[in-house]
mmCIF file of C-alpha atoms in Angstrom:
data_model
loop_
_atom_site.group_PDB
_atom_site.id
_atom_site.type_symbol
_atom_site.label_atom_id
_atom_site.label_comp_id
_atom_site.label_asym_id
_atom_site.label_seq_id
_atom_site.Cartn_x
_atom_site.Cartn_y
_atom_site.Cartn_z
ATOM 1 C CA LYS A 308 9.990 -14.344 18.672
ATOM 2 C CA ASP A 309 9.334 -10.888 20.098
ATOM 3 C CA GLU A 310 5.933 -10.358 21.732
ATOM 4 C CA LEU A 311 3.221 -8.842 19.351
ATOM 5 C CA ARG A 312 2.346 -5.316 19.968
ATOM 6 C CA SER A 313 -1.353 -5.165 21.380
ATOM 7 C CA GLU A 314 -2.725 -2.963 19.065
ATOM 8 C CA ALA A 315 -1.454 -5.293 15.889
ATOM 9 C CA LYS A 316 -4.293 -7.700 15.729
ATOM 10 C CA GLU A 317 -6.965 -4.906 15.914
ATOM 11 C CA GLY A 318 -5.001 -2.999 13.120
ATOM 12 C CA VAL A 319 -4.867 -5.526 10.905
ATOM 13 C CA ARG A 320 -8.483 -6.231 11.477
ATOM 14 C CA LEU A 321 -9.340 -2.246 10.820
ATOM 15 C CA ILE A 322 -7.026 -2.097 7.727
ATOM 16 C CA LYS A 323 -8.635 -5.142 6.199
ATOM 17 C CA GLY A 324 -12.256 -3.874 6.986
ATOM 18 C CA ALA A 325 -11.000 -0.512 5.085
ATOM 19 C CA GLY A 326 -10.505 -2.384 2.186
ATOM 20 C CA ILE A 327 -6.786 -2.650 2.415
ATOM 21 C CA LYS A 328 -4.831 -5.777 1.690
ATOM 22 C CA PRO A 329 -1.650 -6.275 4.147
ATOM 23 C CA ILE A 330 0.964 -8.056 2.743
ATOM 24 C CA MET A 331 3.952 -9.005 5.405
ATOM 25 C CA VAL A 332 7.187 -8.559 3.771
ATOM 26 C CA THR A 333 9.898 -9.923 6.120
ATOM 27 C CA GLY A 334 13.285 -11.003 6.985
ATOM 28 C CA ASP A 335 11.964 -13.696 9.219
ATOM 29 C CA ALA A 336 11.777 -17.456 8.214
ATOM 30 C CA LYS A 337 9.093 -18.674 6.487
ATOM 31 C CA ASP A 338 7.678 -20.749 9.704
ATOM 32 C CA THR A 339 8.067 -17.839 12.039
ATOM 33 C CA ALA A 340 6.586 -15.306 9.412
ATOM 34 C CA GLU A 341 3.623 -17.426 8.895
ATOM 35 C CA ALA A 342 3.106 -17.952 12.782
ATOM 36 C CA ILE A 343 3.270 -14.239 13.198
ATOM 37 C CA ALA A 344 0.394 -13.762 10.186
ATOM 38 C CA ARG A 345 -1.782 -16.106 11.616
ATOM 39 C CA GLU A 346 -1.421 -14.566 15.119
ATOM 40 C CA VAL A 347 -2.520 -11.139 13.684
ATOM 41 C CA GLY A 348 -5.038 -12.178 11.353
ATOM 42 C CA LEU A 349 -3.214 -11.741 8.299
ATOM 43 C CA ILE A 350 -3.714 -15.183 7.040
ATOM 44 C CA ASP A 351 -8.010 -15.877 7.302
ATOM 45 C CA ILE A 352 -8.235 -17.499 3.918
ATOM 46 C CA ASP A 353 -7.836 -20.929 2.940
ATOM 47 C CA ASN A 354 -5.818 -20.717 -0.069
ATOM 48 C CA TYR A 355 -3.204 -18.272 1.267
ATOM 49 C CA LEU A 356 0.601 -18.130 0.255
ATOM 50 C CA VAL A 357 3.460 -17.636 2.289
ATOM 51 C CA LEU A 358 6.314 -17.391 -0.244
ATOM 52 C CA SER A 359 10.079 -17.174 0.273
ATOM 53 C CA SER A 360 12.533 -14.883 -1.459
ATOM 54 C CA GLU A 361 13.640 -17.709 -3.389
ATOM 55 C CA GLU A 362 9.813 -19.031 -4.512
ATOM 56 C CA LEU A 363 9.160 -15.485 -5.385
ATOM 57 C CA ALA A 364 12.152 -15.323 -7.484
ATOM 58 C CA LYS A 365 10.846 -18.212 -9.594
ATOM 59 C CA LEU A 366 7.659 -16.375 -9.984
ATOM 60 C CA SER A 367 7.250 -14.142 -12.991
ATOM 61 C CA ASP A 368 5.715 -10.934 -12.586
ATOM 62 C CA GLU A 369 2.527 -11.892 -14.539
ATOM 63 C CA GLU A 370 2.207 -15.071 -12.169
ATOM 64 C CA ILE A 371 2.677 -12.708 -9.027
ATOM 65 C CA LYS A 372 -0.243 -10.833 -10.111
ATOM 66 C CA LYS A 373 -2.679 -13.433 -10.785
ATOM 67 C CA LYS A 374 -1.554 -14.779 -7.179
ATOM 68 C CA TYR A 375 -1.774 -11.309 -5.726
ATOM 69 C CA LYS A 376 -5.108 -11.673 -3.593
ATOM 70 C CA ASN A 377 -3.641 -15.030 -2.044
ATOM 71 C CA ILE A 378 -0.261 -13.665 -0.922
ATOM 72 C CA ALA A 379 -0.018 -13.151 2.710
ATOM 73 C CA VAL A 380 3.536 -13.248 3.531
ATOM 74 C CA ILE A 381 7.077 -12.815 1.456
ATOM 75 C CA ALA A 382 9.779 -14.693 4.074
ATOM 76 C CA ARG A 383 13.449 -14.042 3.963
ATOM 77 C CA ALA A 384 12.732 -10.808 1.628
ATOM 78 C CA LEU A 385 15.656 -9.198 0.103
ATOM 79 C CA PRO A 386 15.648 -5.461 -0.355
ATOM 80 C CA SER A 387 15.174 -6.312 -4.234
ATOM 81 C CA ASP A 388 12.108 -8.245 -3.400
ATOM 82 C CA LYS A 389 10.149 -5.353 -1.682
ATOM 83 C CA SER A 390 10.884 -3.160 -4.471
ATOM 84 C CA ARG A 391 9.626 -5.798 -7.001
ATOM 85 C CA MET A 392 6.488 -6.428 -5.057
ATOM 86 C CA VAL A 393 6.052 -2.543 -4.996
ATOM 87 C CA ASN A 394 6.290 -2.140 -8.433
ATOM 88 C CA ILE A 395 4.419 -4.987 -9.534
ATOM 89 C CA LEU A 396 1.605 -3.768 -7.328
ATOM 90 C CA GLU A 397 1.750 -0.112 -8.666
ATOM 91 C CA SER A 398 1.617 -1.805 -12.133
ATOM 92 C CA MET A 399 -2.000 -3.226 -11.427
ATOM 93 C CA ASP A 400 -3.066 0.458 -10.290
ATOM 94 C CA LEU A 401 -3.125 -0.510 -6.906
ATOM 95 C CA VAL A 402 -2.477 2.198 -4.373
ATOM 96 C CA VAL A 403 0.703 0.884 -2.370
ATOM 97 C CA GLY A 404 1.965 1.941 1.023
ATOM 98 C CA MET A 405 5.137 0.375 2.063
ATOM 99 C CA THR A 406 6.371 0.455 5.954
ATOM 100 C CA GLY A 407 9.693 -0.117 7.491
ATOM 101 C CA ASP A 408 12.446 0.887 9.553
ATOM 102 C CA GLY A 409 15.751 -0.455 8.268
ATOM 103 C CA VAL A 410 18.294 0.605 5.673
ATOM 104 C CA ASN A 411 16.995 -2.308 3.340
ATOM 105 C CA ASP A 412 13.507 -1.065 3.130
ATOM 106 C CA ALA A 413 14.538 2.457 1.832
ATOM 107 C CA PRO A 414 14.502 1.591 -1.984
ATOM 108 C CA ALA A 415 10.931 0.052 -1.617
ATOM 109 C CA ILE A 416 9.838 3.016 0.729
ATOM 110 C CA LYS A 417 11.043 5.385 -2.037
ATOM 111 C CA ASP A 418 9.256 3.471 -4.792
ATOM 112 C CA ALA A 419 5.779 3.031 -3.011
ATOM 113 C CA HIS A 420 2.970 5.836 -3.526
ATOM 114 C CA VAL A 421 3.224 6.344 0.294
ATOM 115 C CA GLY A 422 6.435 5.511 2.061
ATOM 116 C CA ILE A 423 5.881 5.165 5.861
ATOM 117 C CA GLY A 424 8.860 5.099 8.241
ATOM 118 C CA MET A 425 9.507 4.452 11.699
ATOM 119 C CA GLY A 426 10.168 7.316 13.752
ATOM 120 C CA ILE A 427 11.672 5.928 16.742
ATOM 121 C CA THR A 428 13.379 2.541 15.577
ATOM 122 C CA GLY A 429 13.862 3.609 12.111
ATOM 123 C CA THR A 430 17.265 4.585 10.326
ATOM 124 C CA ASP A 431 18.187 8.013 9.036
ATOM 125 C CA VAL A 432 18.150 6.600 5.505
ATOM 126 C CA THR A 433 14.600 5.362 5.768
ATOM 127 C CA LYS A 434 13.201 8.452 7.616
ATOM 128 C CA SER A 435 14.702 10.464 4.746
ATOM 129 C CA ALA A 436 13.197 8.045 2.133
ATOM 130 C CA SER A 437 9.871 8.279 3.321
ATOM 131 C CA ASP A 438 6.721 10.321 2.704
ATOM 132 C CA ILE A 439 5.320 10.066 6.257
ATOM 133 C CA VAL A 440 7.159 9.242 9.330
ATOM 134 C CA LEU A 441 5.383 7.536 12.740
ATOM 135 C CA MET A 442 6.687 8.957 15.484
ATOM 136 C CA ASP A 443 5.266 6.363 17.639
ATOM 137 C CA ASP A 444 6.019 3.206 15.331
ATOM 138 C CA SER A 445 2.390 1.869 15.668
ATOM 139 C CA PHE A 446 0.756 0.206 13.030
ATOM 140 C CA SER A 447 -2.454 1.679 14.494
ATOM 141 C CA THR A 448 -1.214 5.218 13.688
ATOM 142 C CA ILE A 449 -1.567 4.174 9.957
ATOM 143 C CA VAL A 450 -5.207 2.913 10.492
ATOM 144 C CA VAL A 451 -6.098 6.218 11.741
ATOM 145 C CA ALA A 452 -3.865 7.961 9.161
ATOM 146 C CA VAL A 453 -6.143 5.887 6.481
ATOM 147 C CA GLU A 454 -9.707 7.037 8.152
ATOM 148 C CA GLU A 455 -8.789 10.423 8.596
ATOM 149 C CA GLY A 456 -7.509 10.944 4.816
ATOM 150 C CA ARG A 457 -10.605 9.275 3.828
ATOM 151 C CA ARG A 458 -12.411 11.472 5.827
ATOM 152 C CA ILE A 459 -10.828 14.531 4.444
ATOM 153 C CA TYR A 460 -11.211 13.169 0.953
ATOM 154 C CA ASN A 461 -15.108 12.630 1.541
ATOM 155 C CA ASN A 462 -15.435 16.364 2.778
ATOM 156 C CA ILE A 463 -13.414 17.881 -0.191
ATOM 157 C CA ARG A 464 -15.830 15.801 -2.349
ATOM 158 C CA ASN A 465 -18.872 16.756 -0.937
ATOM 159 C CA ASN A 466 -17.905 20.447 -0.625
ATOM 160 C CA ILE A 467 -17.091 20.424 -4.639
ATOM 161 C CA VAL A 468 -20.331 18.852 -5.446
ATOM 162 C CA PHE A 469 -22.139 21.477 -3.268
ATOM 163 C CA SER A 470 -20.375 24.536 -4.645
ATOM 164 C CA LEU A 471 -20.859 23.289 -8.571
ATOM 165 C CA SER A 472 -24.635 22.384 -7.964
ATOM 166 C CA SER A 473 -25.181 25.733 -6.095
ATOM 167 C CA ASN A 474 -22.890 27.952 -8.518
ATOM 168 C CA PHE A 475 -24.508 26.115 -11.600
ATOM 169 C CA ALA A 476 -27.551 27.911 -10.995
ATOM 170 C CA GLU A 477 -26.105 31.539 -10.513
ATOM 171 C CA ILE A 478 -24.180 30.621 -13.665
ATOM 172 C CA PHE A 479 -27.444 29.676 -15.597
ATOM 173 C CA THR A 480 -29.090 32.615 -14.388
ATOM 174 C CA ILE A 481 -26.388 34.876 -15.927
ATOM 175 C CA ILE A 482 -26.263 33.224 -19.242
ATOM 176 C CA ILE A 483 -30.153 33.264 -19.541
ATOM 177 C CA GLY A 484 -29.927 37.217 -18.716
ATOM 178 C CA LEU A 485 -27.390 37.763 -21.078
ATOM 179 C CA LEU A 486 -29.363 35.960 -23.753
ATOM 180 C CA THR A 487 -32.370 37.575 -23.254
ATOM 181 C CA LYS A 488 -30.824 41.060 -23.078
ATOM 182 C CA THR A 489 -29.157 40.642 -26.684
ATOM 183 C CA THR A 490 -32.207 39.534 -28.145
#
């Protein structure tokens, strides 16, 4: 197997700490995929599931929804498996991000709420289907982007709350003034 990138394990830990559930969907063999998932920390529960494409095909969408929390890896995945998983997760009202670099990833990347393509190793098809293209192909960049996005969201929310609360007093004063002037 290829050597894991040094930031992969820390990236998975941070993503999980941010409340995001990563699922590895790969073309690798089941045993290889499980070993990699263990090494990076995707598998850290007792009743995890590593499914092959054939096993996934035997499950109904409802069964997958019930088992979703335990799914860690889908091995020997076909492009249709990737799109199916994206669509099932979105039907559960989850925000789905999909990363990939190959032409076979493009349909699922296009279907996901946030499609993330790889800028160095990614194909032109995948890059054009993506909402975001990582120029360094690093999983840790996704972690940084999630943290930054959440910070921006919180700043906007806080600004709106502040603006509404301070403007409410002004509006209330004008309305009282108008009501007392007419009487």
